[in-house]
Coordinates of C-alpha atoms in Angstrom, one line a residue:
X242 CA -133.0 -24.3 14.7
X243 CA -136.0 -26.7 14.3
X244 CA -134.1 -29.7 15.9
X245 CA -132.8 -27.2 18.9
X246 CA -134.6 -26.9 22.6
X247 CA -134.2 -23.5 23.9
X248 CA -135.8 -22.8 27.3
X249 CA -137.3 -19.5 28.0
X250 CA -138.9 -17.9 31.2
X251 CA -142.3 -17.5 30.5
X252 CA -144.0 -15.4 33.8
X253 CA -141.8 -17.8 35.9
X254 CA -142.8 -20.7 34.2
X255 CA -139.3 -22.8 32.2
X256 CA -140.5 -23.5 28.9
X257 CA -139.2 -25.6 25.9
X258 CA -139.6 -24.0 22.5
X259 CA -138.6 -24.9 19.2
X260 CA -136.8 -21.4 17.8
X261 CA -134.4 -18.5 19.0
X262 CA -135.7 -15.9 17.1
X263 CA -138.8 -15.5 15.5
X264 CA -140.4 -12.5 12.9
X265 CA -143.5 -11.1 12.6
X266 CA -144.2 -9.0 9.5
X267 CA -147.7 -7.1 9.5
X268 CA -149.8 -6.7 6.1
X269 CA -149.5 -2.9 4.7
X270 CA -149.5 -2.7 0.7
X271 CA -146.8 -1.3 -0.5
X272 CA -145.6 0.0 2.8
X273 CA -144.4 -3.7 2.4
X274 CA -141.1 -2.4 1.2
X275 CA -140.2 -0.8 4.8
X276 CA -140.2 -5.2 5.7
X277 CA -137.0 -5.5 3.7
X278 CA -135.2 -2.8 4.8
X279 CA -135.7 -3.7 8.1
X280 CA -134.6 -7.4 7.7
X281 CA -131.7 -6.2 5.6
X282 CA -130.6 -3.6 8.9
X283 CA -131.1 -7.2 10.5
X284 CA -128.6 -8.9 8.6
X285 CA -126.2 -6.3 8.8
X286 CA -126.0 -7.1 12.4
X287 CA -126.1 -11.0 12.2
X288 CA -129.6 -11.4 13.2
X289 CA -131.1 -14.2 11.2
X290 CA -135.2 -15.4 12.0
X291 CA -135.6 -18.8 12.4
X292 CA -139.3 -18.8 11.6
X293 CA -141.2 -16.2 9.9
X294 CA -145.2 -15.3 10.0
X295 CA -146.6 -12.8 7.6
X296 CA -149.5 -11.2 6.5
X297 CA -150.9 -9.6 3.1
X298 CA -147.5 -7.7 2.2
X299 CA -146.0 -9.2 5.0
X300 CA -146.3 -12.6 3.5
X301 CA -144.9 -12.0 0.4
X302 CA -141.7 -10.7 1.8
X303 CA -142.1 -13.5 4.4
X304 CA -142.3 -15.9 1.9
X305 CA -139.5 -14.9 -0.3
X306 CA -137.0 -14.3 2.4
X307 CA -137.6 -17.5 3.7
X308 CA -137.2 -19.3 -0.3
X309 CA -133.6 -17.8 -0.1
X310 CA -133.7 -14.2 -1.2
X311 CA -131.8 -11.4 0.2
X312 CA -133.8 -8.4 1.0
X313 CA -132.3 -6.2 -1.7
X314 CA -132.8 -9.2 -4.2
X315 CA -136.5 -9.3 -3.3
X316 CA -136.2 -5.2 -3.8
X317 CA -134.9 -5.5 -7.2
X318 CA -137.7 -7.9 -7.7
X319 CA -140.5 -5.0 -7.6
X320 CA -138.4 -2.1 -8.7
X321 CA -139.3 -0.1 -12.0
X322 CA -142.6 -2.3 -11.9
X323 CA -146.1 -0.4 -11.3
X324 CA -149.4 -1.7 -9.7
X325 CA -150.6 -1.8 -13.4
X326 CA -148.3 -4.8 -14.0
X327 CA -149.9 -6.9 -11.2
X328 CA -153.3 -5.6 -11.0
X329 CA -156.4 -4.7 -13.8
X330 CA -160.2 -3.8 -13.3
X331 CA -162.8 -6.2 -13.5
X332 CA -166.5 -5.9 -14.2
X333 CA -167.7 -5.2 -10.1
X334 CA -169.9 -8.0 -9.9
X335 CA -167.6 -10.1 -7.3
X336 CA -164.9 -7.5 -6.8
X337 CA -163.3 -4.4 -8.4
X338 CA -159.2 -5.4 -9.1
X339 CA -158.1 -8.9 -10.4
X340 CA -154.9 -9.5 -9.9
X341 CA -153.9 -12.8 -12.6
X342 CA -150.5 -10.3 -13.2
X343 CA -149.1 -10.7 -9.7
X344 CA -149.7 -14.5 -9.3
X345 CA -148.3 -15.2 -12.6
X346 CA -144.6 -12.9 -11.2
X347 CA -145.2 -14.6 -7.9
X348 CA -145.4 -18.4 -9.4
X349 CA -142.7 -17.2 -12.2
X350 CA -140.2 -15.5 -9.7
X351 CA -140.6 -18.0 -6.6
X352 CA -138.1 -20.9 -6.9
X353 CA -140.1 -23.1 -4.5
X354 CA -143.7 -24.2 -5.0
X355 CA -144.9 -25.5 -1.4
X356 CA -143.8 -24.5 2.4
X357 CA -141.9 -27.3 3.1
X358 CA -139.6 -26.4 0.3
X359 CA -138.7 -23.1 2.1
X360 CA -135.7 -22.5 3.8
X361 CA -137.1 -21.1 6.6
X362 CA -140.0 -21.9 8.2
X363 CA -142.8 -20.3 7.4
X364 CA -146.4 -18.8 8.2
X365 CA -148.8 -16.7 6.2
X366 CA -152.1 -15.3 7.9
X367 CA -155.4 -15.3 6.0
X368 CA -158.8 -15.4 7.0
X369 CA -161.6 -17.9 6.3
X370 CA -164.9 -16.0 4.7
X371 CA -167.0 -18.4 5.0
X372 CA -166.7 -19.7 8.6
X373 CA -165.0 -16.2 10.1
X374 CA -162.1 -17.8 11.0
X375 CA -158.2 -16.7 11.3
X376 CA -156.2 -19.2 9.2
X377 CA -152.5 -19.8 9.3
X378 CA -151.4 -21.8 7.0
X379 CA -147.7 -23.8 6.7
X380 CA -148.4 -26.3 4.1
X381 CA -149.7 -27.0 0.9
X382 CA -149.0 -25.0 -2.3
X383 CA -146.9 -21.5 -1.5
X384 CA -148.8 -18.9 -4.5
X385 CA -152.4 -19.2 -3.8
X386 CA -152.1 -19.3 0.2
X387 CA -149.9 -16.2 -0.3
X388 CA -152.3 -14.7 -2.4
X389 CA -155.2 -15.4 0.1
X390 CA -153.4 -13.7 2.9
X391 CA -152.9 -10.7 -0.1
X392 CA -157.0 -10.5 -0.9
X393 CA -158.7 -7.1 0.8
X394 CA -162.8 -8.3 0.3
X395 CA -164.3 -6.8 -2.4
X396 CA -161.7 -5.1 -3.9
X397 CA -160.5 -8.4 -4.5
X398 CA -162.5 -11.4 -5.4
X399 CA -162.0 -14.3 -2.7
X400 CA -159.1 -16.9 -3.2
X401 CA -161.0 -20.6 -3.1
X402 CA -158.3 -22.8 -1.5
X403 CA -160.0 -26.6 -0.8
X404 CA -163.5 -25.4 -1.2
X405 CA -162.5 -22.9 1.3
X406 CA -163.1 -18.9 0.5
X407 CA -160.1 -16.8 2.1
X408 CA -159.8 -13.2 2.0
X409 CA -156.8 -10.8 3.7
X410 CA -155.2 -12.0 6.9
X411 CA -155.7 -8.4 8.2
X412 CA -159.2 -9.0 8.8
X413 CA -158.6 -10.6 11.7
X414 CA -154.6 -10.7 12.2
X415 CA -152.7 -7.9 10.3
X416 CA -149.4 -8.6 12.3
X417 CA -149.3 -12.0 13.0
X418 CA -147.0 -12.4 16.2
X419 CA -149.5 -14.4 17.9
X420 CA -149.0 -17.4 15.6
X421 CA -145.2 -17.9 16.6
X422 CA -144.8 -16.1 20.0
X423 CA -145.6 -19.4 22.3
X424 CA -142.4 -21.1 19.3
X425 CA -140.0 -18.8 20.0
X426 CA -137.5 -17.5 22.6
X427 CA -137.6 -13.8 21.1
X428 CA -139.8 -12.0 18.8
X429 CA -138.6 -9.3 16.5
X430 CA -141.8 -7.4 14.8
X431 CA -142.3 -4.9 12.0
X432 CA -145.5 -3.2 11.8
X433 CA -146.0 -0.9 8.8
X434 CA -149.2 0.3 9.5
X435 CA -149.2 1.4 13.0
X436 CA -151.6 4.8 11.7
X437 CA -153.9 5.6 9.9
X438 CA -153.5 8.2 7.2
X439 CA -155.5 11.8 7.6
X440 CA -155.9 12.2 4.1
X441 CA -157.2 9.7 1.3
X442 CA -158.7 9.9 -2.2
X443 CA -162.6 10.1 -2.0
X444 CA -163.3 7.2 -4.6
X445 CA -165.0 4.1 -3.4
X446 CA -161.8 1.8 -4.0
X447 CA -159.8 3.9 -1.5
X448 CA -162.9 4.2 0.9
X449 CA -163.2 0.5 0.8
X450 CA -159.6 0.3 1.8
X451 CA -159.9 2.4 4.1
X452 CA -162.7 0.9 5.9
X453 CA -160.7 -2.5 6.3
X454 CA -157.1 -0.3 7.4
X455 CA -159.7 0.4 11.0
X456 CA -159.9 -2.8 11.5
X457 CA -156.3 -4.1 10.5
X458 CA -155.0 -0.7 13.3
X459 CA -156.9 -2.3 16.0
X460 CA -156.3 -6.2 15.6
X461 CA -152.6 -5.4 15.8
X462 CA -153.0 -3.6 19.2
X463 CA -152.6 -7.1 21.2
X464 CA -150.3 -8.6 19.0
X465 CA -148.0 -5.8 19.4
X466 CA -147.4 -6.2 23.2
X467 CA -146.2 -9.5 22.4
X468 CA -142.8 -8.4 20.9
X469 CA -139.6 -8.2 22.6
X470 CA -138.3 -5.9 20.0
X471 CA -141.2 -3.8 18.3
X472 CA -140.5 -1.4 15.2
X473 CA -143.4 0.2 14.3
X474 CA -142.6 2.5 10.6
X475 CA -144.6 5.4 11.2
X476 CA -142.2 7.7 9.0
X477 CA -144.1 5.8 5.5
X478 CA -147.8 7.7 6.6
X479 CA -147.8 9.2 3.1
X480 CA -147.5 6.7 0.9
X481 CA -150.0 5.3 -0.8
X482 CA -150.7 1.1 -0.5
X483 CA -151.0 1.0 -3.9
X484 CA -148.3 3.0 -5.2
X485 CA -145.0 0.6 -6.0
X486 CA -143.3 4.0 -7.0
X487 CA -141.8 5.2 -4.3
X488 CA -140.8 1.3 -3.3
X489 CA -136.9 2.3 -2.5
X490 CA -137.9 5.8 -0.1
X491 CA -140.2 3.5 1.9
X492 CA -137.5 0.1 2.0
X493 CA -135.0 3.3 3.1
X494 CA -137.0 4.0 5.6
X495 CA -137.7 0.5 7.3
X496 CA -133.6 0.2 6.9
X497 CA -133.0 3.1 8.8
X498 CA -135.6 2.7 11.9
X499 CA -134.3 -0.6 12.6
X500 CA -130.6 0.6 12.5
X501 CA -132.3 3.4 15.1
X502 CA -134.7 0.7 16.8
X503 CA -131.4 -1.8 17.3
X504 CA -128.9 0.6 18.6
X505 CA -130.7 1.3 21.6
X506 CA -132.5 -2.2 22.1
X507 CA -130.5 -4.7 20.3
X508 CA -129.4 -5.9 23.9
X509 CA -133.0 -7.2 23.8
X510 CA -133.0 -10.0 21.3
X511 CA -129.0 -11.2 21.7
X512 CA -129.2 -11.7 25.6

């Protein structure tokens, strides 16, 4: 679609934009899973994104759907593994959780090293600590921008990309529609987090956690009105961001929402 001019009505306005269909996938942990059930409910009705934006969980499903996987590949990908495989403790000098496991499956597993090796274009959302910055980035090397948009502050020690410090996208954009809306005809996005839990464990890593998922809720407020086909997985509450266990009940889940979501509004994105 990258070589295609579609025009689109923008508040009365003709407009010339590079992409049909764009997707928005919002950060969430391990409610990340819910991402490919909804892209493969997509599939199953010949809906195919023509650029992608993600953030934290977001942009490792973005990032591996766009490389060429299939949503139930990328499933198989995480299933029977457990947060212990990716994460470990560190001394909490800098942060609490290292996480030299998951970049290791993520450089291992990818088949592509850099954006422009991706099938599909490609966005992933981080934020710059030192200047207080949203950052998208499109280019360079795929793993460590991924893992930037992936790094909650202190629980996770800062990614240094080009002198740069980056932390989680969510600090500032946790669903990322912004960065392709004004490139596309249609946006389709998936929000995993759209509440907040009632309960959580009263330990300072959760607490931490918790402290950042305010602000992630309320930066996705604006971006949200900017879809013209919102699913928002509130059914996945329970689980916990951390827990990889219950990774084929929550994928379930984002499968059958959008089968719900697109039966009554799938007029939406194909007219």
């Amino acid at each position: 679609m990258e070589n295609q001019v579609i025009r689109r009505n923008d508040n009365g306005v003709i407009k010339s934009v590079p992409y049909a269909i764009g997707l928005a996938l919002s950060g969430g942990g391990a409610k990340g899973f819910a991402h490919l059930g909804a892209l493969q409910a997509l599939e199953e009705r010949g809906i195919s994104p023509d650029i992608i934006s993600g953030t934290s969980a977001g942009a490792i499903v973005g990032a591996f759907y766009a490389s060429g996987f299939k949503p139930k590949e990328i499933l198989k990908l995480f299933l029977g593994h457990d947060v212990k495989d990716f994460v470990s403790f560190t001394l909490p000098k800098e942060a609490f959780l290292k996480y030299d496991g998951f970049r290791k499956f993520m450089e291992e597993t990818l088949p592509v090293k850099r954006f422009d090796e991706l099938k599909i274009p490609f966005y992933a959302v981080a934020s710059d600590f030192d200047n207080g910055l949203c950052k998208v980035f499109d280019e360079g090397e795929l793993v460590p921008r991924i893992m930037a948009s992936c790094t909650i502050p202190i629980v996770f020690k800062p990614i240094i990309i080009d002198g740069v410090r980056y932390v989680d996208g969510g600090l500032f954009k946790n669903f990322p529609v912004t960065p392709i809306r004004d490139k596309c005809l249609k946006v389709i996005g998936v929000n995993v987090c759209p509440k907040l839990v009632e309960e959580y464990e009263d330990n300072i890593l959760h607490v931490a956690v918790r402290s950042y998922q305010f602000m992630f809720k309320q930066n996705a407020v604006e971006d949200s009105k900017l879809c013209d086909l919102l699913l928002e997985v509130d059914s996945i509450d329970e689980y916990n961001i951390f827990n990889l266990k219950n990774a084929y009940k929550i994928y379930d889940q984002g499968y059958r929402q959008m089968v719900e979501l697109l039966d009554k509004m799938i007029y939406k994105i194909v007219n």
